[in-house]
Amino acid sequence: MKTSDEYIDEKDNLPLAVITGILCVFFTLLVCSYNGDAACIFISILVGTALAFKVDSINHIISAILFIIILYLIGIPHFSWLCLVICIMAAYLDEKGNDLADEKEENMKYLSNLDKLLKYRYVLKISVFVLSLLTLIKIIIPNTFLDGFLFFEPITIVYFYLFDLCYEFSNELTDRFNDLFQRFLRRF
């Protein structure tokens, strides 16, 4: 979705913004259909960003509607509602905190460690880490109060950080795809 954002915000390329948004929906749904943790995380990102009023352009709206409708039609995999609520709050805090940190930075104000944590959207990363760690603790130390709760699988944190790493490098891909698209259009 970051690539879609770049196409609409930076490149003013609505067709590629919509196409990459739809591709995002397709690949996200593919992952969500196989993994409840992924579904929980992606639903929480969608809800958290919507609550922060970040679903604010045609590519976002089309993608969000498609995601919701298709996920409903294919069936939402089983996941923890507790994890969903925690991740929605974390995604919301990441979005609002990022805005506040950016505003401080633009006004040349000092960024505290908390501001830096929010600027780089670490609240959801930390939440996913803790929720994955809790399952690991349940495995290592059975018969605790944690046994009654469903958290993320321990491997989820690895997948989430790999996803986040790709998210951070998406700007380079956006520039390359945009150049290819512009060359393609010049031929016609």
PDB file of C-alpha atoms in Angstrom:
ATOM      1  CA  MET A   1       0.000   0.000   0.000  1.00  0.00           C
ATOM      2  CA  LYS A   2       2.966   2.271   0.547  1.00  0.00           C
ATOM      3  CA  THR A   3       3.736   1.984  -3.158  1.00  0.00           C
ATOM      4  CA  SER A   4       0.151   2.931  -3.951  1.00  0.00           C
ATOM      5  CA  ASP A   5       0.507   5.927  -1.617  1.00  0.00           C
ATOM      6  CA  GLU A   6       3.681   7.031  -3.369  1.00  0.00           C
ATOM      7  CA  TYR A   7       1.998   6.855  -6.767  1.00  0.00           C
ATOM      8  CA  ILE A   8      -0.888   9.063  -5.635  1.00  0.00           C
ATOM      9  CA  ASP A   9       0.989  11.454  -3.317  1.00  0.00           C
ATOM     10  CA  GLU A  10       4.393  11.869  -4.952  1.00  0.00           C
ATOM     11  CA  LYS A  11       3.998  10.792  -8.576  1.00  0.00           C
ATOM     12  CA  ASP A  12       0.410  11.978  -9.179  1.00  0.00           C
ATOM     13  CA  ASN A  13      -0.224   8.723 -11.038  1.00  0.00           C
ATOM     14  CA  LEU A  14      -3.769   7.603 -10.225  1.00  0.00           C
ATOM     15  CA  PRO A  15      -3.838   4.574 -12.564  1.00  0.00           C
ATOM     16  CA  LEU A  16      -0.741   3.031 -10.986  1.00  0.00           C
ATOM     17  CA  ALA A  17      -1.967   3.978  -7.501  1.00  0.00           C
ATOM     18  CA  VAL A  18      -5.198   2.049  -8.072  1.00  0.00           C
ATOM     19  CA  ILE A  19      -3.432  -0.897  -9.762  1.00  0.00           C
ATOM     20  CA  THR A  20      -0.858  -1.250  -6.980  1.00  0.00           C
ATOM     21  CA  GLY A  21      -3.608  -0.867  -4.366  1.00  0.00           C
ATOM     22  CA  ILE A  22      -5.556  -3.718  -5.960  1.00  0.00           C
ATOM     23  CA  LEU A  23      -2.373  -5.827  -6.157  1.00  0.00           C
ATOM     24  CA  CYS A  24      -1.837  -5.097  -2.462  1.00  0.00           C
ATOM     25  CA  VAL A  25      -5.341  -6.359  -1.723  1.00  0.00           C
ATOM     26  CA  PHE A  26      -4.776  -9.512  -3.777  1.00  0.00           C
ATOM     27  CA  PHE A  27      -1.491 -10.452  -2.080  1.00  0.00           C
ATOM     28  CA  THR A  28      -2.741  -9.463   1.374  1.00  0.00           C
ATOM     29  CA  LEU A  29      -5.837 -11.630   0.941  1.00  0.00           C
ATOM     30  CA  LEU A  30      -3.669 -14.507  -0.247  1.00  0.00           C
ATOM     31  CA  VAL A  31      -1.648 -14.343   2.967  1.00  0.00           C
ATOM     32  CA  CYS A  32      -4.757 -13.769   5.115  1.00  0.00           C
ATOM     33  CA  SER A  33      -6.509 -16.813   3.680  1.00  0.00           C
ATOM     34  CA  TYR A  34      -3.694 -19.051   4.938  1.00  0.00           C
ATOM     35  CA  ASN A  35      -2.798 -17.431   8.238  1.00  0.00           C
ATOM     36  CA  GLY A  36      -5.083 -16.094  10.961  1.00  0.00           C
ATOM     37  CA  ASP A  37      -2.288 -14.025  12.520  1.00  0.00           C
ATOM     38  CA  ALA A  38      -1.731 -12.251   9.198  1.00  0.00           C
ATOM     39  CA  ALA A  39      -5.462 -11.631   8.848  1.00  0.00           C
ATOM     40  CA  CYS A  40      -5.551 -10.191  12.354  1.00  0.00           C
ATOM     41  CA  ILE A  41      -2.595  -7.887  11.659  1.00  0.00           C
ATOM     42  CA  PHE A  42      -3.828  -6.673   8.270  1.00  0.00           C
ATOM     43  CA  ILE A  43      -7.382  -6.112   9.521  1.00  0.00           C
ATOM     44  CA  SER A  44      -5.970  -4.155  12.459  1.00  0.00           C
ATOM     45  CA  ILE A  45      -3.829  -2.034  10.124  1.00  0.00           C
ATOM     46  CA  LEU A  46      -6.874  -1.274   7.983  1.00  0.00           C
ATOM     47  CA  VAL A  47      -9.080  -0.408  10.973  1.00  0.00           C
ATOM     48  CA  GLY A  48      -6.314   1.542  12.763  1.00  0.00           C
ATOM     49  CA  THR A  49      -5.525   3.636   9.699  1.00  0.00           C
ATOM     50  CA  ALA A  50      -9.229   4.198   9.031  1.00  0.00           C
ATOM     51  CA  LEU A  51      -9.743   5.386  12.616  1.00  0.00           C
ATOM     52  CA  ALA A  52      -6.810   7.766  12.125  1.00  0.00           C
ATOM     53  CA  PHE A  53      -8.506   9.063   8.938  1.00  0.00           C
ATOM     54  CA  LYS A  54      -5.691   7.780   6.713  1.00  0.00           C
ATOM     55  CA  VAL A  55      -7.971   5.948   4.281  1.00  0.00           C
ATOM     56  CA  ASP A  56      -8.214   9.228   2.448  1.00  0.00           C
ATOM     57  CA  SER A  57      -7.762   8.757  -1.292  1.00  0.00           C
ATOM     58  CA  ILE A  58      -9.519   6.859  -4.057  1.00  0.00           C
ATOM     59  CA  ASN A  59      -6.849   4.146  -4.162  1.00  0.00           C
ATOM     60  CA  HIS A  60      -7.236   3.611  -0.391  1.00  0.00           C
ATOM     61  CA  ILE A  61     -11.023   3.550  -0.553  1.00  0.00           C
ATOM     62  CA  ILE A  62     -11.144   1.104  -3.477  1.00  0.00           C
ATOM     63  CA  SER A  63      -8.559  -1.141  -1.822  1.00  0.00           C
ATOM     64  CA  ALA A  64     -10.300  -1.061   1.566  1.00  0.00           C
ATOM     65  CA  ILE A  65     -13.701  -1.891   0.076  1.00  0.00           C
ATOM     66  CA  LEU A  66     -12.265  -4.729  -2.034  1.00  0.00           C
ATOM     67  CA  PHE A  67     -10.357  -6.107   0.938  1.00  0.00           C
ATOM     68  CA  ILE A  68     -13.408  -6.124   3.205  1.00  0.00           C
ATOM     69  CA  ILE A  69     -15.777  -7.615   0.623  1.00  0.00           C
ATOM     70  CA  ILE A  70     -13.417 -10.342  -0.614  1.00  0.00           C
ATOM     71  CA  LEU A  71     -12.230 -11.255   2.887  1.00  0.00           C
ATOM     72  CA  TYR A  72     -15.854 -11.610   3.931  1.00  0.00           C
ATOM     73  CA  LEU A  73     -16.618 -13.781   0.869  1.00  0.00           C
ATOM     74  CA  ILE A  74     -13.613 -16.096   1.263  1.00  0.00           C
ATOM     75  CA  GLY A  75     -14.071 -16.271   5.011  1.00  0.00           C
ATOM     76  CA  ILE A  76     -12.089 -14.719   7.779  1.00  0.00           C
ATOM     77  CA  PRO A  77      -9.660 -17.205   9.304  1.00  0.00           C
ATOM     78  CA  HIS A  78      -9.681 -17.871  13.028  1.00  0.00           C
ATOM     79  CA  PHE A  79      -7.677 -15.405  15.094  1.00  0.00           C
ATOM     80  CA  SER A  80      -7.618 -13.870  18.550  1.00  0.00           C
ATOM     81  CA  TRP A  81     -10.030 -11.002  19.139  1.00  0.00           C
ATOM     82  CA  LEU A  82      -7.804  -9.838  21.984  1.00  0.00           C
ATOM     83  CA  CYS A  83      -4.859  -9.617  19.566  1.00  0.00           C
ATOM     84  CA  LEU A  84      -7.073  -7.763  17.080  1.00  0.00           C
ATOM     85  CA  VAL A  85      -8.047  -5.105  19.628  1.00  0.00           C
ATOM     86  CA  ILE A  86      -4.435  -4.687  20.785  1.00  0.00           C
ATOM     87  CA  CYS A  87      -3.162  -4.413  17.209  1.00  0.00           C
ATOM     88  CA  ILE A  88      -5.902  -1.937  16.195  1.00  0.00           C
ATOM     89  CA  MET A  89      -4.892   0.318  19.081  1.00  0.00           C
ATOM     90  CA  ALA A  90      -1.221  -0.091  18.146  1.00  0.00           C
ATOM     91  CA  ALA A  91      -1.856   0.691  14.457  1.00  0.00           C
ATOM     92  CA  TYR A  92      -3.884   3.753  15.417  1.00  0.00           C
ATOM     93  CA  LEU A  93      -1.150   4.961  17.793  1.00  0.00           C
ATOM     94  CA  ASP A  94       1.448   4.415  15.077  1.00  0.00           C
ATOM     95  CA  GLU A  95      -0.496   6.569  12.612  1.00  0.00           C
ATOM     96  CA  LYS A  96      -1.335   9.385  15.013  1.00  0.00           C
ATOM     97  CA  GLY A  97       2.087   9.257  16.674  1.00  0.00           C
ATOM     98  CA  ASN A  98       3.816   9.402  13.308  1.00  0.00           C
ATOM     99  CA  ASP A  99       1.813  12.526  12.430  1.00  0.00           C
ATOM    100  CA  LEU A 100       2.712  14.182  15.743  1.00  0.00           C
ATOM    101  CA  ALA A 101       6.402  13.329  15.372  1.00  0.00           C
ATOM    102  CA  ASP A 102       6.439  14.603  11.782  1.00  0.00           C
ATOM    103  CA  GLU A 103       4.768  17.826  12.916  1.00  0.00           C
ATOM    104  CA  LYS A 104       7.371  18.308  15.656  1.00  0.00           C
ATOM    105  CA  GLU A 105      10.159  17.621  13.177  1.00  0.00           C
ATOM    106  CA  GLU A 106       8.739  20.099  10.647  1.00  0.00           C
ATOM    107  CA  ASN A 107       8.568  22.761  13.371  1.00  0.00           C
ATOM    108  CA  MET A 108      12.201  22.028  14.289  1.00  0.00           C
ATOM    109  CA  LYS A 109      11.251  20.827  17.756  1.00  0.00           C
ATOM    110  CA  TYR A 110      13.227  18.282  19.747  1.00  0.00           C
ATOM    111  CA  LEU A 111      12.171  14.669  19.188  1.00  0.00           C
ATOM    112  CA  SER A 112      12.148  12.662  22.404  1.00  0.00           C
ATOM    113  CA  ASN A 113      12.746   8.915  22.400  1.00  0.00           C
ATOM    114  CA  LEU A 114       8.973   8.437  22.509  1.00  0.00           C
ATOM    115  CA  ASP A 115       8.612  10.689  19.456  1.00  0.00           C
ATOM    116  CA  LYS A 116      11.225   8.615  17.627  1.00  0.00           C
ATOM    117  CA  LEU A 117       9.405   5.423  18.595  1.00  0.00           C
ATOM    118  CA  LEU A 118       6.207   6.877  17.144  1.00  0.00           C
ATOM    119  CA  LYS A 119       7.883   8.404  14.094  1.00  0.00           C
ATOM    120  CA  TYR A 120       9.072   5.014  12.918  1.00  0.00           C
ATOM    121  CA  ARG A 121       5.798   3.282  13.849  1.00  0.00           C
ATOM    122  CA  TYR A 122       7.193   0.862  16.416  1.00  0.00           C
ATOM    123  CA  VAL A 123       4.049   0.425  18.512  1.00  0.00           C
ATOM    124  CA  LEU A 124       2.588  -2.269  16.240  1.00  0.00           C
ATOM    125  CA  LYS A 125       5.990  -3.935  15.849  1.00  0.00           C
ATOM    126  CA  ILE A 126       6.400  -4.130  19.620  1.00  0.00           C
ATOM    127  CA  SER A 127       2.815  -5.360  20.036  1.00  0.00           C
ATOM    128  CA  VAL A 128       3.291  -8.167  17.500  1.00  0.00           C
ATOM    129  CA  PHE A 129       6.582  -9.083  19.179  1.00  0.00           C
ATOM    130  CA  VAL A 130       4.962  -9.274  22.633  1.00  0.00           C
ATOM    131  CA  LEU A 131       1.960 -11.237  21.335  1.00  0.00           C
ATOM    132  CA  SER A 132       4.307 -13.723  19.652  1.00  0.00           C
ATOM    133  CA  LEU A 133       6.477 -13.912  22.748  1.00  0.00           C
ATOM    134  CA  LEU A 134       3.462 -14.720  24.942  1.00  0.00           C
ATOM    135  CA  THR A 135       2.772 -17.861  22.914  1.00  0.00           C
ATOM    136  CA  LEU A 136       6.418 -18.853  23.245  1.00  0.00           C
ATOM    137  CA  ILE A 137       6.128 -18.392  27.013  1.00  0.00           C
ATOM    138  CA  LYS A 138       2.973 -20.557  26.985  1.00  0.00           C
ATOM    139  CA  ILE A 139       4.942 -23.299  25.220  1.00  0.00           C
ATOM    140  CA  ILE A 140       7.950 -23.095  27.526  1.00  0.00           C
ATOM    141  CA  ILE A 141       5.982 -22.681  30.770  1.00  0.00           C
ATOM    142  CA  PRO A 142       2.714 -24.626  30.530  1.00  0.00           C
ATOM    143  CA  ASN A 143      -0.212 -24.409  32.942  1.00  0.00           C
ATOM    144  CA  THR A 144      -0.134 -20.663  33.584  1.00  0.00           C
ATOM    145  CA  PHE A 145      -2.894 -18.067  33.410  1.00  0.00           C
ATOM    146  CA  LEU A 146      -1.831 -17.504  29.767  1.00  0.00           C
ATOM    147  CA  ASP A 147      -3.231 -20.907  28.758  1.00  0.00           C
ATOM    148  CA  GLY A 148      -6.720 -19.472  28.419  1.00  0.00           C
ATOM    149  CA  PHE A 149      -5.651 -16.914  25.825  1.00  0.00           C
ATOM    150  CA  LEU A 150      -4.876 -17.157  22.118  1.00  0.00           C
ATOM    151  CA  PHE A 151      -1.930 -15.063  20.933  1.00  0.00           C
ATOM    152  CA  PHE A 152       0.203 -15.020  17.777  1.00  0.00           C
ATOM    153  CA  GLU A 153       2.370 -17.938  16.764  1.00  0.00           C
ATOM    154  CA  PRO A 154       6.050 -17.324  17.622  1.00  0.00           C
ATOM    155  CA  ILE A 155       7.040 -17.310  13.914  1.00  0.00           C
ATOM    156  CA  THR A 156       4.618 -14.426  13.257  1.00  0.00           C
ATOM    157  CA  ILE A 157       7.140 -11.886  14.514  1.00  0.00           C
ATOM    158  CA  VAL A 158       9.673 -13.078  11.923  1.00  0.00           C
ATOM    159  CA  TYR A 159       7.116 -12.788   9.121  1.00  0.00           C
ATOM    160  CA  PHE A 160       5.979  -9.388  10.333  1.00  0.00           C
ATOM    161  CA  TYR A 161       9.501  -7.975  10.487  1.00  0.00           C
ATOM    162  CA  LEU A 162      10.261  -9.321   6.999  1.00  0.00           C
ATOM    163  CA  PHE A 163       7.064  -7.664   5.781  1.00  0.00           C
ATOM    164  CA  ASP A 164       8.094  -4.422   7.489  1.00  0.00           C
ATOM    165  CA  LEU A 165      11.557  -4.574   5.930  1.00  0.00           C
ATOM    166  CA  CYS A 166       9.992  -4.897   2.481  1.00  0.00           C
ATOM    167  CA  TYR A 167       7.658  -2.020   3.319  1.00  0.00           C
ATOM    168  CA  GLU A 168      10.658   0.191   4.086  1.00  0.00           C
ATOM    169  CA  PHE A 169      12.316  -0.605   0.750  1.00  0.00           C
ATOM    170  CA  SER A 170       9.174  -0.114  -1.313  1.00  0.00           C
ATOM    171  CA  ASN A 171      10.149   3.450  -2.326  1.00  0.00           C
ATOM    172  CA  GLU A 172      12.929   2.112  -4.517  1.00  0.00           C
ATOM    173  CA  LEU A 173      10.491  -0.270  -6.200  1.00  0.00           C
ATOM    174  CA  THR A 174       7.978   2.526  -6.697  1.00  0.00           C
ATOM    175  CA  ASP A 175      10.532   4.649  -8.528  1.00  0.00           C
ATOM    176  CA  ARG A 176      11.579   1.755 -10.763  1.00  0.00           C
ATOM    177  CA  PHE A 177       8.008   0.717 -11.602  1.00  0.00           C
ATOM    178  CA  ASN A 178       7.037   4.321 -12.292  1.00  0.00           C
ATOM    179  CA  ASP A 179       9.967   4.732 -14.704  1.00  0.00           C
ATOM    180  CA  LEU A 180       9.005   1.525 -16.517  1.00  0.00           C
ATOM    181  CA  PHE A 181       5.367   2.610 -16.707  1.00  0.00           C
ATOM    182  CA  GLN A 182       6.294   6.045 -18.078  1.00  0.00           C
ATOM    183  CA  ARG A 183       8.554   4.462 -20.746  1.00  0.00           C
ATOM    184  CA  PHE A 184       5.726   2.092 -21.680  1.00  0.00           C
ATOM    185  CA  LEU A 185       3.283   4.991 -22.067  1.00  0.00           C
ATOM    186  CA  ARG A 186       5.745   6.974 -24.235  1.00  0.00           C
ATOM    187  CA  ARG A 187       5.732   4.155 -26.790  1.00  0.00           C
ATOM    188  CA  PHE A 188       2.052   4.741 -27.465  1.00  0.00           C
TER     189      PHE A 188
END
